[in-house]
GROMACS .gro file of C-alpha atoms in nm:
model
  234
    1MET     CA    1   0.042  -0.025  -0.009
    2LYS     CA    2   0.166   0.355  -0.094
    3HIS     CA    3   0.115   0.653   0.105
    4GLU     CA    4   0.033   1.020   0.078
    5GLU     CA    5  -0.211   1.103   0.398
    6ALA     CA    6  -0.592   1.250   0.434
    7ASN     CA    7  -0.434   1.528   0.343
    8LYS     CA    8  -0.120   1.333   0.369
    9GLU     CA    9   0.068   1.143   0.102
   10ILE     CA   10   0.023   0.831   0.373
   11GLY     CA   11   0.120   0.852   0.577
   12SER     CA   12  -0.288   1.298   0.608
   13LYS     CA   13  -0.322   1.048   0.355
   14GLY     CA   14  -0.293   1.050  -0.003
   15ALA     CA   15  -0.037   0.738  -0.029
   16LYS     CA   16  -0.069   0.409  -0.197
   17VAL     CA   17  -0.148   0.075  -0.038
   18PRO     CA   18  -0.092  -0.225  -0.245
   19ARG     CA   19  -0.258  -0.553  -0.101
   20SER     CA   20   0.047  -0.751  -0.256
   21ARG     CA   21   0.285  -0.542  -0.505
   22GLY     CA   22   0.523  -0.288  -0.536
   23GLY     CA   23   0.567  -0.001  -0.762
   24ARG     CA   24   0.565   0.366  -0.805
   25LYS     CA   25   0.490   0.600  -1.094
   26SER     CA   26   0.500   0.934  -1.088
   27LYS     CA   27   0.417   1.260  -1.281
   28LYS     CA   28   0.684   1.495  -1.376
   29SER     CA   29   0.666   1.866  -1.190
   30SER     CA   30   0.616   2.158  -1.358
   31PRO     CA   31   0.973   2.338  -1.367
   32GLN     CA   32   1.073   2.718  -1.229
   33SER     CA   33   0.923   2.841  -0.930
   34PRO     CA   34   0.960   3.120  -0.734
   35ILE     CA   35   1.127   3.051  -0.357
   36LEU     CA   36   0.926   3.193  -0.097
   37ASN     CA   37   1.090   3.471   0.176
   38PRO     CA   38   1.244   3.266   0.458
   39GLN     CA   39   1.197   3.623   0.656
   40SER     CA   40   0.832   3.583   0.624
   41LEU     CA   41   0.837   3.260   0.809
   42ILE     CA   42   0.673   3.460   1.103
   43PRO     CA   43   0.352   3.249   1.236
   44ASN     CA   44   0.042   3.442   1.279
   45PRO     CA   45  -0.188   3.366   1.575
   46GLN     CA   46  -0.493   3.493   1.384
   47SER     CA   47  -0.409   3.367   1.059
   48PRO     CA   48  -0.743   3.116   0.987
   49ALA     CA   49  -0.677   2.759   0.938
   50PRO     CA   50  -0.572   2.611   0.638
   51ASN     CA   51  -0.815   2.457   0.397
   52LEU     CA   52  -0.659   2.186   0.240
   53ASP     CA   53  -0.862   2.033   0.101
   54ASP     CA   54  -0.691   2.073  -0.194
   55TRP     CA   55  -0.378   1.951  -0.140
   56LEU     CA   56  -0.142   1.683   0.006
   57GLU     CA   57   0.142   1.704   0.283
   58ILE     CA   58   0.428   1.487   0.124
   59GLY     CA   59   0.665   1.619   0.386
   60LYS     CA   60   0.776   1.836   0.696
   61ILE     CA   61   1.108   2.024   0.722
   62VAL     CA   62   1.290   1.932   1.037
   63SER     CA   63   1.599   2.111   0.989
   64PRO     CA   64   1.857   2.220   0.826
   65GLN     CA   65   2.108   1.969   0.671
   66GLY     CA   66   2.517   2.109   0.721
   67LEU     CA   67   2.583   2.483   0.613
   68SER     CA   68   2.508   2.497   0.293
   69GLY     CA   69   2.115   2.539   0.264
   70GLU     CA   70   2.004   2.172   0.279
   71LEU     CA   71   1.695   2.031   0.409
   72ARG     CA   72   1.615   1.735   0.646
   73VAL     CA   73   1.302   1.619   0.583
   74TYR     CA   74   1.113   1.345   0.705
   75PRO     CA   75   0.798   1.191   0.437
   76VAL     CA   76   0.470   1.129   0.509
   77SER     CA   77   0.434   0.973   0.128
   78ASP     CA   78   0.608   0.633  -0.029
   79PHE     CA   79   0.682   0.774  -0.332
   80PRO     CA   80   1.063   0.827  -0.358
   81GLU     CA   81   1.047   1.121  -0.666
   82ARG     CA   82   0.848   1.339  -0.443
   83PHE     CA   83   1.230   1.457  -0.281
   84GLU     CA   84   1.402   1.317  -0.542
   85VAL     CA   85   1.291   1.425  -0.877
   86PRO     CA   86   1.369   1.849  -0.938
   87GLY     CA   87   1.053   2.073  -0.994
   88LYS     CA   88   0.782   2.267  -0.870
   89ARG     CA   89   0.637   2.191  -0.479
   90TRP     CA   90   0.499   2.396  -0.219
   91LEU     CA   91   0.572   2.470   0.094
   92LEU     CA   92   0.322   2.553   0.354
   93ARG     CA   93   0.424   2.790   0.672
   94SER     CA   94   0.317   2.797   1.014
   95GLY     CA   95   0.008   3.054   1.037
   96ASP     CA   96  -0.025   3.040   0.619
   97THR     CA   97  -0.363   2.927   0.456
   98GLU     CA   98  -0.219   2.887   0.138
   99PRO     CA   99   0.125   2.703   0.032
  100GLN     CA  100   0.354   2.918  -0.150
  101PRO     CA  101   0.516   2.742  -0.436
  102ILE     CA  102   0.889   2.651  -0.450
  103GLU     CA  103   1.168   2.501  -0.681
  104LEU     CA  104   1.311   2.147  -0.569
  105LEU     CA  105   1.664   2.131  -0.750
  106THR     CA  106   1.801   1.825  -0.529
  107GLY     CA  107   1.688   1.538  -0.293
  108ARG     CA  108   1.849   1.224  -0.165
  109TYR     CA  109   1.704   0.962   0.077
  110ILE     CA  110   1.877   0.841   0.409
  111SER     CA  111   1.792   0.458   0.464
  112ASN     CA  112   1.897   0.462   0.838
  113LYS     CA  113   1.732   0.757   0.952
  114ASN     CA  114   1.385   0.748   0.687
  115LEU     CA  115   1.475   1.090   0.650
  116TYR     CA  116   1.535   1.275   0.266
  117VAL     CA  117   1.819   1.541   0.204
  118ILE     CA  118   1.694   1.779  -0.006
  119LYS     CA  119   1.774   2.156  -0.167
  120LEU     CA  120   1.537   2.362  -0.236
  121ALA     CA  121   1.594   2.721  -0.452
  122GLY     CA  122   1.700   3.033  -0.285
  123VAL     CA  123   1.830   2.888   0.004
  124GLU     CA  124   2.177   2.908   0.027
  125HIS     CA  125   2.307   2.920   0.395
  126CYS     CA  126   2.167   2.753   0.727
  127ASP     CA  127   2.013   3.033   0.855
  128GLN     CA  128   1.781   3.053   0.527
  129ALA     CA  129   1.699   2.666   0.646
  130GLU     CA  130   1.667   2.690   0.988
  131ALA     CA  131   1.357   2.926   0.936
  132LEU     CA  132   1.221   2.656   0.737
  133ARG     CA  133   1.224   2.413   1.039
  134GLY     CA  134   0.891   2.285   1.036
  135CYS     CA  135   0.727   2.366   0.748
  136LYS     CA  136   0.510   2.154   0.539
  137LEU     CA  137   0.576   2.036   0.220
  138MET     CA  138   0.270   2.006  -0.010
  139VAL     CA  139   0.175   1.888  -0.346
  140PRO     CA  140  -0.199   1.975  -0.563
  141ALA     CA  141  -0.405   1.692  -0.426
  142SER     CA  142  -0.468   1.646  -0.793
  143ASP     CA  143  -0.128   1.517  -0.838
  144ARG     CA  144  -0.183   1.163  -0.738
  145PRO     CA  145   0.104   0.912  -0.933
  146GLN     CA  146  -0.033   0.649  -1.122
  147LEU     CA  147  -0.114   0.340  -0.942
  148ASP     CA  148   0.003   0.001  -1.030
  149GLU     CA  149  -0.289  -0.294  -1.053
  150ASP     CA  150  -0.391  -0.394  -0.691
  151GLU     CA  151  -0.302  -0.085  -0.524
  152TYR     CA  152  -0.484   0.224  -0.357
  153HIS     CA  153  -0.473   0.567  -0.262
  154VAL     CA  154  -0.497   0.571   0.083
  155LEU     CA  155  -0.722   0.847   0.061
  156ASP     CA  156  -0.973   0.626  -0.091
  157LEU     CA  157  -0.965   0.324   0.147
  158ILE     CA  158  -1.070   0.585   0.453
  159GLY     CA  159  -1.447   0.581   0.470
  160LEU     CA  160  -1.514   0.243   0.288
  161GLU     CA  161  -1.726  -0.005   0.467
  162VAL     CA  162  -1.626  -0.337   0.538
  163PHE     CA  163  -1.869  -0.635   0.489
  164MET     CA  164  -1.815  -1.036   0.569
  165GLN     CA  165  -1.827  -1.158   0.235
  166ALA     CA  166  -2.003  -1.474   0.302
  167SER     CA  167  -2.275  -1.327   0.484
  168GLY     CA  168  -2.281  -1.009   0.375
  169GLU     CA  169  -2.275  -0.857   0.729
  170LEU     CA  170  -2.160  -0.562   0.753
  171VAL     CA  171  -1.810  -0.526   0.994
  172GLY     CA  172  -1.751  -0.176   1.025
  173THR     CA  173  -1.551   0.162   0.861
  174VAL     CA  174  -1.170   0.174   0.786
  175VAL     CA  175  -1.072   0.454   0.954
  176ASP     CA  176  -0.693   0.393   0.907
  177ILE     CA  177  -0.436   0.249   0.728
  178ILE     CA  178  -0.139   0.135   0.946
  179PRO     CA  179   0.150   0.110   0.770
  180ALA     CA  180   0.370  -0.261   0.851
  181GLY     CA  181   0.497  -0.585   0.668
  182ASN     CA  182   0.150  -0.581   0.508
  183ASP     CA  183  -0.051  -0.249   0.578
  184LEU     CA  184  -0.353  -0.283   0.803
  185LEU     CA  185  -0.676  -0.195   0.773
  186GLU     CA  186  -0.787   0.031   1.110
  187VAL     CA  187  -1.161  -0.085   1.096
  188LYS     CA  188  -1.423   0.069   1.347
  189PHE     CA  189  -1.685  -0.167   1.436
  190HIS     CA  190  -2.052  -0.125   1.344
  191GLU     CA  191  -2.232  -0.125   1.651
  192SER     CA  192  -2.468  -0.392   1.519
  193PHE     CA  193  -2.173  -0.622   1.461
  194ALA     CA  194  -1.987  -0.589   1.798
  195THR     CA  195  -2.003  -0.862   2.061
  196ASP     CA  196  -1.779  -0.712   2.273
  197LYS     CA  197  -1.829  -0.330   2.378
  198LYS     CA  198  -1.505  -0.218   2.478
  199GLN     CA  199  -1.386  -0.336   2.118
  200GLN     CA  200  -1.408  -0.041   1.899
  201THR     CA  201  -1.221  -0.111   1.602
  202VAL     CA  202  -1.025  -0.403   1.512
  203LEU     CA  203  -0.689  -0.415   1.229
  204ILE     CA  204  -0.745  -0.666   0.867
  205PRO     CA  205  -0.445  -0.736   0.736
  206PHE     CA  206  -0.485  -0.582   0.377
  207VAL     CA  207  -0.405  -0.897   0.175
  208GLU     CA  208  -0.588  -1.065  -0.104
  209ALA     CA  209  -0.664  -1.357   0.035
  210ILE     CA  210  -0.829  -1.208   0.381
  211ALA     CA  211  -0.983  -0.868   0.174
  212PRO     CA  212  -1.067  -0.963  -0.175
  213VAL     CA  213  -1.288  -0.697  -0.326
  214VAL     CA  214  -1.223  -0.321  -0.293
  215ASP     CA  215  -1.478  -0.234  -0.474
  216LEU     CA  216  -1.418   0.185  -0.498
  217LYS     CA  217  -1.707   0.260  -0.670
  218SER     CA  218  -1.958   0.039  -0.460
  219HIS     CA  219  -1.757   0.252  -0.178
  220ARG     CA  220  -1.679  -0.165  -0.036
  221ILE     CA  221  -1.419  -0.397   0.116
  222GLU     CA  222  -1.511  -0.787   0.146
  223ILE     CA  223  -1.338  -1.006   0.366
  224THR     CA  224  -1.287  -1.313   0.432
  225PRO     CA  225  -1.059  -1.352   0.788
  226PRO     CA  226  -1.016  -1.660   0.921
  227PRO     CA  227  -1.151  -1.719   1.201
  228GLY     CA  228  -1.030  -1.527   1.575
  229LEU     CA  229  -0.907  -1.252   1.326
  230LEU     CA  230  -1.195  -1.000   1.438
  231GLU     CA  231  -1.104  -1.099   1.794
  232ILE     CA  232  -0.760  -1.075   1.808
  233ASN     CA  233  -0.744  -0.670   1.957
  234ASN     CA  234  -0.965  -0.840   2.281
   0.00000   0.00000   0.00000
């Protein structure tokens, strides 16, 4: 399953989620976008809340890297091209309601830290990089990479209703995707299905053998859980 979370690319969710397959494809971003002014990164406590329905968060700047203006980014996207392929991205500052365009020049992955190190146009030294700490990297929600067969965007899975395939009984609703060796669907039980009122949710492996039917048009997933799976969190 690939992630880019609601309103993140997976990670709040907009990533992709494979049921057992990988593969990544991307759209090339347009070049040449202006750099924002790092000196303007002062939050305004009276600013209205940002409207992010049209945007996906792909990562968050956590610190400068070295002295030449490079930045460390914690990814919330499963698509490495978001950080490695040069082109236009958008930066959301604390207190702003709209992301501002910015140009990604280079990027590389640091595997032992699960971080990307990126270089942005106009950020030439450590002080400018420090001013961007905490800013979020964004892409338009319409810029979803092409998925392979049996892969799904996290945003498309959240909210789907889950049914027992054999009986048609409504189990509940997908409320989250938990990244793991096999991604897990976190399903909130429907009140008519829950036998133990203390157990509100269950984790269901998102593999074809257990979730053979994913019908986005009908807004439903059908499951064939092995005995005991739906009580595993008790």
